[in-house]
Amino acid sequence: MQNTHHVAVIGAGPAGLFGARELANQGARVAVFNRDIKPGGLAEYGIYPAKHVMKEGLRKQFRQVLDNPNIDYYGNISIGTQGDLSLDDILALGFQAVLVTAGAQGTKWLGLPGEDLTGVYHAKDVVYFYNKLPPFSQKKFRFGRRVAIVGAGNVMVDIARYLIQDVKADEVIAVVRRGPAEVKFDKKEMEYVIANLDIAALDEEIQRSTPIMQAVNQDPQAARATILESQPKAVPAVSQSRFRFEFLASPVQMHGEDGLLTKLEIEDNILVLKDGETKAKGTGNKRLLDVETVIFAIGDKVDATFGLPVEWNEFVKVEPPKYPIDNHSYESPVEGVFVGGWSRKASEGLVGYARKDGINAARAVLEYLKAKQPINPSPEAVTAKMKGLNKPVIMKDDIKRLETVEVEEATKRGLEEFKFASNEEMLEAMGLIETA
Ligand SMILES: Cc1cc2nc3c(=O)[nH]c(=O)nc-3n(C[C@H](O)[C@H](O)[C@H](O)COP(=O)(O)OP(=O)(O)OC[C@H]3O[C@@H](n4cnc5c(N)ncnc54)[C@H](O)[C@@H]3O)c2cc1C
């Protein structure tokens, strides 16, 4: 093999895969390590399952990336202090740089009493569940008749869509800390749930919020119009679920009986202007919502057990950076270790953003490598290390086999798509284990 740079990429979501492609296109040999069997990250396991065209389009691009002969894939391998290999193990394999694109796998909780009750979940777990990512796909969730989702972004809307279209819950309540002018979801996403929106309840909320909004110079009717913007394109309702908003409300506690959630306690907020920003401020007035499920869609944080220093829910970046790209730092304080995508900025942006950020991170790595002598990379040493782990390691050909079997299953069952919901079934389909 010709002398070149040998780089490890941790995580095969959009940031990792497009970052790996950039590195390989510039001549580097790249080994991609991925926790999940399948590549794709949240493009596979986050984006709403019914978005078949978008998901298939992305899978096609990911397949092309992995077809690059300078990119090796090792799936079912988790890196971290509690993983199959540590970051030090990876560095000891002789990689000249490591690009961490492992997403934001930590869970952000508000630390409220009652978070341990059955029926209280984090959005990521729910999204992984309905997108069939093991082991979340095999866990039991208690989706009750009345569900509160805390949050005001696209993830809140995706989960509302699932609860309205699949679970067919009686009532889905979006609990929003600030007011109607501060919702963060896109018009397009609302199209799927707006037919179930209780407009009378929205108008009551707008009326209740009006004096609070006007006190900070917000226009309640403009906010109402923005929320309802997708109405002309409303996807027809498939359930009787009632979808409504509770604006200007923060969760303070969950109440339960026999370990099961029964009520969400919220505190009313007003809006105040601070340093030019609108902030929510509790009034002390508390109310109870009768719900059996609460889902927190309040964003994610990076995995603190990964092995990189963490501050404010993010991996620490070197400032000012030695290799800035687009004025961002992609450098961790560990020599030769870089971060990109949601591992650089948790919960930031859509796939297009993660793709660009992964490419930028790869460019920072390439700048760093300019001072390093090319070596004779040894993918064989990496494969040998993988074999020593005594667990099935997924390579590119295995993924191809799995995809073929899943397509066959979908055809057999008359489905648009079929996914095995456990690692065992996937391993069996790839012929890597035999089950009784
Ligand atoms: C609910 C939801 C819906 C979304 N819907 C859309 C949408 O409709 N359209 C859109 O454009 N964007 C959407 N997004 C955003 C998009 O999915 C993200 O922007 C993008 O996937 C982030 O890419 P990433 O590569 O940084 O991280 P991720 O996609 O999270 O990928 C991380 C990868 O790292 C791997 N990994 C994690 N930990 C480890 C470890 N310790 N060791 C080894 N590997 C590890 C994982 O297996 C995964 O493959 C959605 C996001 C969510 C959460």
XYZ file of C-alpha atoms and ligand atoms in Angstrom:
489
model
C 0.000 0.000 0.000
C 1.178 3.489 -0.861
C 2.221 5.735 1.998
C -0.600 8.007 3.098
C -2.294 9.371 6.212
C -4.337 6.961 8.323
C -7.356 8.502 10.030
C -10.068 7.078 12.302
C -13.600 8.467 12.172
C -15.833 7.617 15.139
C -19.503 7.542 14.179
C -21.147 6.914 10.808
C -23.909 9.524 10.832
C -24.014 12.205 8.122
C -21.116 14.154 9.685
C -18.863 11.078 9.929
C -19.661 9.665 6.503
C -19.271 12.921 4.573
C -16.202 13.752 6.671
C -14.727 10.327 5.818
C -15.415 10.917 2.133
C -13.632 14.271 2.236
C -10.600 12.676 3.917
C -10.541 9.757 1.449
C -10.961 12.094 -1.526
C -7.817 13.896 -0.369
C -5.936 10.584 -0.336
C -6.229 9.484 3.291
C -7.045 5.912 4.329
C -10.022 6.080 6.666
C -11.422 3.614 9.200
C -14.987 4.387 10.306
C -16.059 2.919 13.655
C -19.792 2.943 14.358
C -21.774 1.978 17.467
C -24.776 0.840 15.448
C -24.720 -2.051 13.030
C -26.065 0.160 10.261
C -24.552 3.439 9.109
C -26.620 6.638 8.926
C -26.966 7.764 12.554
C -30.008 9.975 13.044
C -30.626 10.027 9.294
C -31.491 6.327 9.712
C -32.756 6.382 13.306
C -33.978 9.955 13.894
C -35.659 11.253 10.748
C -39.331 10.318 10.797
C -39.846 6.755 9.477
C -42.490 7.773 6.931
C -40.071 10.138 5.152
C -39.162 7.291 2.812
C -37.955 9.368 -0.121
C -35.632 11.507 2.003
C -34.281 8.523 3.938
C -33.720 6.398 0.847
C -31.995 9.327 -0.888
C -29.609 9.659 2.040
C -28.994 5.898 2.224
C -28.016 5.975 -1.444
C -25.442 8.685 -0.737
C -24.131 6.774 2.296
C -23.747 3.609 0.171
C -21.685 5.578 -2.347
C -19.445 6.866 0.447
C -18.877 3.358 1.787
C -18.134 2.041 -1.710
C -14.949 4.148 -1.655
C -12.087 1.603 -1.436
C -10.112 3.940 0.856
C -12.828 3.786 3.515
C -13.129 0.782 5.862
C -16.262 0.280 7.977
C -16.417 -1.358 11.415
C -19.990 -1.409 12.703
C -21.329 -2.670 16.054
C -18.246 -1.147 17.714
C -18.690 1.435 20.425
C -15.797 3.717 21.360
C -15.529 5.289 24.822
C -14.566 4.652 28.414
C -17.494 2.219 28.601
C -17.286 1.023 24.995
C -15.659 -1.910 23.211
C -12.521 0.195 22.752
C -11.380 3.417 24.395
C -10.162 6.486 22.550
C -6.665 5.550 23.756
C -7.062 2.095 22.193
C -7.896 3.783 18.902
C -4.885 6.119 19.129
C -2.684 3.121 19.993
C -3.667 1.518 16.666
C -1.440 4.100 14.987
C -4.031 6.463 13.530
C -2.476 9.868 12.874
C -5.710 11.722 13.593
C -9.144 10.867 14.962
C -12.347 12.624 13.929
C -15.136 12.191 16.479
C -18.583 12.430 14.877
C -20.486 10.340 17.404
C -23.439 12.752 17.568
C -24.877 13.915 20.891
C -25.728 10.705 22.722
C -26.031 12.108 26.244
C -29.450 12.778 27.705
C -30.390 16.247 28.926
C -32.672 16.143 31.951
C -33.942 19.108 33.935
C -33.355 17.270 37.215
C -36.998 17.494 38.318
C -38.636 15.308 40.946
C -40.468 12.363 39.377
C -38.187 11.917 36.356
C -37.780 8.258 37.328
C -41.513 7.475 37.085
C -42.670 5.054 34.403
C -44.092 7.177 31.616
C -41.373 9.868 31.707
C -39.045 9.686 28.721
C -36.436 11.570 26.787
C -37.254 12.372 23.144
C -34.157 10.599 21.773
C -35.203 7.276 23.338
C -38.720 7.575 21.880
C -37.407 8.536 18.453
C -34.914 5.637 18.496
C -37.777 3.338 19.564
C -40.129 4.147 16.701
C -37.230 4.175 14.236
C -36.305 0.629 15.379
C -32.806 1.200 16.760
C -31.774 -1.631 19.103
C -31.915 -1.789 22.091
C -34.498 1.044 22.276
C -36.679 -0.801 19.756
C -36.977 -3.680 22.239
C -37.831 -1.537 25.283
C -41.358 -1.106 26.590
C -42.714 2.439 26.534
C -45.890 3.524 28.295
C -47.647 5.835 25.844
C -50.830 6.817 27.667
C -54.067 8.348 26.414
C -52.835 11.817 27.403
C -49.279 12.790 26.649
C -47.329 15.998 27.269
C -44.291 16.784 25.140
C -42.009 19.451 26.579
C -40.455 21.476 23.764
C -41.267 23.677 20.788
C -39.007 22.386 18.001
C -39.152 19.915 15.123
C -38.459 16.958 17.425
C -41.559 17.878 19.477
C -43.602 17.939 16.250
C -42.161 14.596 15.052
C -43.114 12.949 18.344
C -46.569 14.580 18.272
C -46.950 13.112 14.778
C -46.102 9.634 16.055
C -48.522 9.961 18.989
C -51.296 11.310 16.764
C -50.870 9.021 13.745
C -49.609 5.764 15.261
C -50.444 5.688 18.975
C -53.666 7.643 18.328
C -53.544 9.163 21.818
C -56.616 11.088 22.972
C -54.706 14.256 23.784
C -51.226 15.481 22.922
C -50.116 18.657 24.704
C -47.017 20.609 23.700
C -45.722 22.371 26.809
C -43.767 25.449 25.708
C -41.642 27.456 28.137
C -41.930 30.734 26.274
C -44.773 32.142 24.176
C -46.433 31.583 20.795
C -43.863 33.855 19.115
C -40.980 31.592 20.133
C -41.942 28.254 18.616
C -39.014 26.726 16.730
C -40.611 24.134 14.451
C -40.694 24.390 10.665
C -43.927 24.999 8.806
C -43.354 21.845 6.731
C -43.272 19.599 9.821
C -46.542 21.077 11.161
C -48.370 19.952 7.999
C -48.546 16.414 9.422
C -50.237 17.358 12.697
C -52.104 20.597 12.087
C -55.353 18.818 11.115
C -55.486 17.603 14.733
C -54.713 21.002 16.258
C -57.524 22.313 18.443
C -57.868 25.825 17.017
C -60.299 27.021 19.706
C -57.786 25.949 22.361
C -55.012 27.738 20.437
C -57.073 30.925 20.364
C -57.675 30.697 24.111
C -53.939 30.325 24.642
C -53.210 33.285 22.349
C -55.715 35.361 24.305
C -54.216 34.307 27.653
C -50.711 35.102 26.357
C -51.614 38.458 24.781
C -50.846 40.828 27.714
C -47.607 38.933 28.481
C -46.502 39.093 24.837
C -47.436 42.734 24.414
C -45.365 43.619 27.486
C -42.276 42.541 25.483
C -43.480 44.067 22.194
C -44.565 40.798 20.566
C -47.507 40.568 18.175
C -49.856 37.740 19.258
C -51.804 37.660 15.988
C -48.619 37.440 13.911
C -47.489 34.522 16.092
C -50.890 32.821 15.622
C -50.618 33.259 11.861
C -47.112 31.707 11.844
C -48.275 28.678 13.839
C -51.186 28.178 11.431
C -49.163 28.859 8.272
C -49.184 25.213 7.181
C -52.990 24.885 7.390
C -53.570 25.068 3.610
C -51.269 22.053 3.198
C -52.648 20.093 6.175
C -52.295 16.336 5.783
C -55.776 14.853 6.504
C -56.213 13.562 10.056
C -56.052 9.798 10.581
C -57.082 9.914 14.247
C -59.303 11.835 16.620
C -56.291 12.949 18.733
C -56.617 16.440 20.103
C -53.375 18.387 19.768
C -52.951 21.572 21.750
C -50.361 23.956 23.171
C -49.743 25.071 26.747
C -47.664 28.214 26.250
C -45.677 30.065 28.901
C -45.367 26.987 31.096
C -42.356 25.152 32.575
C -42.490 21.649 34.031
C -41.570 21.635 37.734
C -42.463 18.142 38.924
C -43.977 14.824 37.880
C -46.460 13.062 40.185
C -47.290 9.390 40.137
C -48.979 6.467 41.811
C -47.346 3.069 42.245
C -44.406 4.238 40.164
C -46.596 5.292 37.221
C -46.859 8.914 36.083
C -50.289 10.475 36.614
C -49.720 14.247 36.517
C -47.316 16.853 35.238
C -47.021 19.944 37.394
C -46.258 23.134 35.467
C -45.487 26.675 36.542
C -46.835 29.635 34.578
C -44.282 32.018 33.115
C -44.196 35.610 32.003
C -41.761 37.008 29.454
C -39.000 39.439 30.298
C -36.408 41.151 28.140
C -32.833 40.523 29.189
C -29.817 41.636 27.154
C -32.063 41.962 24.101
C -33.394 38.405 24.474
C -36.841 37.266 25.550
C -36.650 35.000 28.595
C -39.280 33.072 30.545
C -39.711 33.899 34.235
C -41.805 31.812 36.621
C -44.782 33.487 38.286
C -45.051 30.977 41.128
C -48.510 29.940 39.918
C -48.574 26.166 39.502
C -51.055 23.899 37.743
C -51.481 20.166 37.189
C -51.981 18.453 33.832
C -53.494 14.961 33.897
C -51.141 12.925 31.712
C -49.801 9.374 31.715
C -46.727 10.188 29.647
C -44.284 13.103 29.550
C -41.616 13.297 26.846
C -38.805 15.817 27.152
C -37.835 17.177 23.720
C -35.380 19.734 25.066
C -32.268 18.858 23.085
C -29.336 16.544 23.650
C -25.841 16.707 25.050
C -22.663 14.863 24.168
C -21.748 11.592 25.861
C -19.713 12.511 28.942
C -18.294 8.954 29.135
C -16.718 9.151 25.682
C -13.298 10.100 27.001
C -13.036 13.718 25.872
C -13.376 16.669 28.261
C -16.928 18.073 28.419
C -18.126 21.549 29.391
C -21.659 22.984 29.107
C -22.989 19.753 27.535
C -20.392 19.904 24.740
C -16.940 18.517 24.069
C -14.341 21.163 24.880
C -12.832 22.837 21.800
C -9.454 24.557 21.619
C -9.930 28.337 21.366
C -8.536 30.022 19.409
C -8.126 27.053 17.046
C -4.914 26.333 15.161
C -6.888 25.082 12.159
C -10.076 27.196 12.010
C -12.606 26.440 9.282
C -15.493 28.893 8.752
C -14.388 30.550 12.017
C -15.125 27.394 14.040
C -12.828 25.273 16.146
C -12.945 21.543 15.410
C -10.043 20.711 17.734
C -10.405 18.864 21.017
C -7.688 19.462 23.627
C -6.373 15.927 22.925
C -3.581 16.038 20.337
C -4.805 14.885 16.921
C -8.449 14.429 18.018
C -11.098 16.531 16.254
C -14.880 16.837 16.627
C -17.590 17.477 14.011
C -21.355 17.478 13.460
C -23.558 17.085 16.540
C -20.435 16.056 18.483
C -19.153 19.606 17.927
C -22.481 21.359 18.492
C -25.190 19.187 20.049
C -28.673 19.177 18.441
C -27.627 21.793 15.883
C -29.221 21.796 12.444
C -30.465 19.291 9.921
C -28.623 16.681 7.871
C -27.321 19.352 5.480
C -25.700 21.128 8.405
C -24.159 17.926 9.801
C -22.826 17.077 6.354
C -21.175 20.490 5.951
C -19.822 20.382 9.485
C -18.364 16.894 8.956
C -16.641 18.095 5.787
C -15.304 21.179 7.583
C -14.029 19.017 10.431
C -12.277 16.779 7.872
C -10.662 19.885 6.377
C -9.340 20.868 9.804
C -7.922 17.330 10.150
C -6.271 17.636 6.718
C -4.668 20.944 7.756
C -3.318 19.237 10.891
C -1.976 16.307 8.860
C 0.053 18.584 6.588
C 2.812 18.495 9.224
C 2.703 14.682 9.544
C 4.667 12.249 7.390
C 2.471 9.817 5.445
C 2.774 6.250 6.727
C 2.037 2.788 5.438
C -1.429 2.237 6.929
C -2.296 -1.211 8.148
C -6.034 -1.889 7.946
C -5.052 -5.519 8.684
C -3.870 -4.511 12.180
C -7.216 -2.816 12.760
C -9.133 -5.865 11.523
C -7.032 -8.110 13.784
C -7.832 -5.883 16.780
C -11.534 -6.087 15.877
C -11.386 -9.886 15.701
C -9.904 -9.928 19.199
C -13.017 -8.246 20.575
C -14.936 -11.501 20.390
C -18.096 -9.936 19.055
C -19.496 -9.670 15.547
C -17.878 -6.741 13.735
C -19.878 -5.480 10.791
C -18.017 -4.813 7.569
C -19.202 -3.229 4.328
C -20.247 -6.519 2.666
C -22.304 -7.463 5.715
C -24.304 -4.229 5.375
C -24.983 -5.041 1.734
C -26.277 -8.493 2.699
C -28.486 -7.043 5.430
C -29.942 -4.498 3.031
C -30.755 -7.229 0.502
C -32.543 -9.338 3.128
C -34.508 -6.326 4.432
C -35.606 -5.370 0.916
C -36.736 -8.975 0.318
C -38.675 -8.945 3.611
C -40.352 -5.651 2.684
C -41.439 -7.074 -0.682
C -42.685 -10.268 0.953
C -44.717 -8.298 3.483
C -45.931 -5.680 0.991
C -44.269 -2.881 2.962
C -42.474 0.236 1.742
C -39.641 -0.594 4.133
C -38.724 -3.325 6.573
C -36.247 -3.109 9.444
C -35.223 -5.823 11.898
C -35.775 -4.504 15.408
C -32.972 -6.377 17.189
C -29.246 -6.815 16.669
C -29.689 -10.617 16.866
C -32.086 -10.638 13.917
C -29.762 -8.388 11.905
C -26.733 -10.564 12.715
C -28.652 -13.672 11.766
C -29.777 -12.100 8.484
C -26.140 -11.298 7.690
C -25.159 -14.898 8.512
C -22.927 -13.775 11.391
C -24.708 -15.749 14.101
C -26.970 -18.732 14.137
C -30.039 -18.731 16.312
C -31.915 -21.784 17.468
C -36.035 13.293 15.896
C -35.155 13.876 14.838
C -35.679 14.102 13.585
C -34.895 14.658 12.585
N -35.451 14.880 11.365
C -34.702 15.441 10.379
C -35.267 15.658 9.086
O -36.451 15.373 8.848
N -34.463 16.213 8.129
C -33.140 16.512 8.363
O -32.442 16.992 7.453
N -32.598 16.332 9.596
C -33.333 15.800 10.602
N -32.783 15.588 11.837
C -31.391 16.047 12.095
C -30.315 15.072 11.587
O -30.700 13.755 11.849
C -28.983 15.450 12.245
O -28.671 16.771 11.829
C -27.818 14.566 11.828
O -28.154 13.200 11.789
C -26.618 14.765 12.778
O -25.540 14.049 12.246
P -24.247 13.575 13.049
O -23.489 12.727 12.099
O -23.577 14.724 13.666
O -24.790 12.667 14.265
P -25.699 11.362 14.278
O -26.623 11.333 13.119
O -26.285 11.286 15.633
O -24.669 10.145 14.083
C -23.840 9.692 15.118
C -23.278 8.326 14.776
O -22.288 8.004 15.766
C -22.455 6.689 16.228
N -21.973 6.655 17.610
C -22.522 7.231 18.694
N -21.785 7.017 19.780
C -20.730 6.261 19.380
C -19.626 5.695 20.052
N -19.458 5.860 21.365
N -18.744 4.962 19.339
C -18.916 4.748 17.998
N -19.960 5.289 17.311
C -20.839 6.036 17.997
C -23.927 6.395 16.083
O -24.112 4.994 15.947
C -24.292 7.187 14.818
O -24.147 6.366 13.674
C -33.540 15.006 12.868
C -33.001 14.770 14.124
C -33.794 14.195 15.115
C -33.215 13.952 16.469
